[in-house]
Amino acid sequence: RFHRRLAALTGNPVLLGLADQVAALMDQPLWQRLRDDSIARPGRARVHAAEHRMIYEAIVEGDAASASFYATQHLERVRRYMTLDQES
């Protein structure tokens, strides 16, 4: 919901369509299993929520550079948690 809401706030129908496609992928069983395994480790769900908060606050403050930085960091962490580094 967070990702779709951000896309909707842009007013850009292309970004909204992309967010809908990502949401559809995130509803797939494999993605759900990887996500559930990833956030089952203590503290990870809290980290993801904190990253979402930092992205949101940067957007509200109009700080595009910080929003981009936090979003990139978040995506890299999610990728690492879900694919390469299941122990971190």
Short mmCIF file of C-alpha atoms in Angstrom, two decimals:
data_model
loop_
_atom_site.label_atom_id
_atom_site.label_comp_id
_atom_site.label_asym_id
_atom_site.label_seq_id
_atom_site.Cartn_x
_atom_site.Cartn_y
_atom_site.Cartn_z
CA ARG A 1 0.00 0.00 0.00
CA PHE A 2 2.85 2.39 0.82
CA HIS A 3 4.38 2.09 -2.65
CA ARG A 4 1.06 2.46 -4.45
CA ARG A 5 0.12 5.50 -2.36
CA LEU A 6 3.40 7.21 -3.17
CA ALA A 7 2.84 6.57 -6.86
CA ALA A 8 -0.72 7.91 -6.63
CA LEU A 9 0.52 11.09 -4.96
CA THR A 10 2.71 11.87 -7.96
CA GLY A 11 -0.35 12.21 -10.18
CA ASN A 12 1.60 10.34 -12.85
CA PRO A 13 -0.51 7.56 -14.39
CA VAL A 14 2.59 5.75 -15.65
CA LEU A 15 4.05 5.52 -12.15
CA LEU A 16 0.70 4.43 -10.79
CA GLY A 17 0.48 1.69 -13.42
CA LEU A 18 4.00 0.58 -12.56
CA ALA A 19 3.13 0.49 -8.86
CA ASP A 20 0.08 -1.64 -9.66
CA GLN A 21 2.30 -4.06 -11.60
CA VAL A 22 4.75 -4.27 -8.69
CA ALA A 23 1.87 -4.84 -6.29
CA ALA A 24 0.62 -7.69 -8.47
CA LEU A 25 4.07 -9.28 -8.37
CA MET A 26 4.20 -8.85 -4.61
CA ASP A 27 0.95 -10.82 -4.36
CA GLN A 28 2.55 -13.86 -5.99
CA PRO A 29 3.26 -16.84 -3.69
CA LEU A 30 7.02 -16.87 -4.29
CA TRP A 31 7.37 -13.17 -3.45
CA GLN A 32 5.23 -13.61 -0.35
CA ARG A 33 7.35 -16.53 0.83
CA LEU A 34 10.60 -14.62 0.28
CA ARG A 35 9.15 -11.57 2.04
CA ASP A 36 7.82 -13.58 4.96
CA ASP A 37 11.13 -15.42 5.37
CA SER A 38 12.98 -12.12 5.16
CA ILE A 39 10.98 -10.20 7.75
CA ALA A 40 10.72 -13.17 10.10
CA ARG A 41 14.15 -12.28 11.46
CA PRO A 42 13.93 -10.09 14.55
CA GLY A 43 13.99 -6.36 13.87
CA ARG A 44 13.66 -6.49 10.10
CA ALA A 45 10.02 -5.42 9.94
CA ARG A 46 10.87 -2.49 12.20
CA VAL A 47 13.76 -1.51 9.89
CA HIS A 48 11.49 -1.60 6.83
CA ALA A 49 8.87 0.54 8.57
CA ALA A 50 11.54 3.03 9.63
CA GLU A 51 12.85 3.23 6.07
CA HIS A 52 9.34 3.86 4.75
CA ARG A 53 8.97 6.63 7.34
CA MET A 54 12.24 8.28 6.28
CA ILE A 55 11.22 8.15 2.61
CA TYR A 56 7.80 9.62 3.44
CA GLU A 57 9.23 12.41 5.59
CA ALA A 58 11.76 13.38 2.93
CA ILE A 59 8.95 13.60 0.36
CA VAL A 60 6.78 15.70 2.68
CA GLU A 61 9.73 18.03 3.28
CA GLY A 62 10.29 18.33 -0.47
CA ASP A 63 13.78 16.86 -0.15
CA ALA A 64 14.08 14.86 -3.36
CA ALA A 65 17.74 14.00 -2.82
CA SER A 66 17.08 12.49 0.60
CA ALA A 67 13.97 10.67 -0.63
CA SER A 68 15.97 9.17 -3.47
CA PHE A 69 18.81 8.21 -1.13
CA TYR A 70 16.50 6.56 1.41
CA ALA A 71 14.53 4.76 -1.31
CA THR A 72 17.72 3.41 -2.87
CA GLN A 73 18.98 2.23 0.51
CA HIS A 74 15.64 0.57 1.23
CA LEU A 75 15.52 -1.23 -2.12
CA GLU A 76 19.09 -2.46 -1.70
CA ARG A 77 18.34 -3.76 1.80
CA VAL A 78 15.18 -5.54 0.64
CA ARG A 79 17.05 -7.09 -2.28
CA ARG A 80 19.84 -8.25 0.02
CA TYR A 81 17.42 -9.66 2.59
CA MET A 82 15.33 -11.48 0.01
CA THR A 83 18.04 -12.86 -2.25
CA LEU A 84 21.69 -12.76 -1.34
CA ASP A 85 22.17 -12.36 2.36
CA GLN A 86 19.60 -14.33 4.28
CA GLU A 87 21.77 -14.21 7.42
CA SER A 88 22.17 -10.42 7.81
#
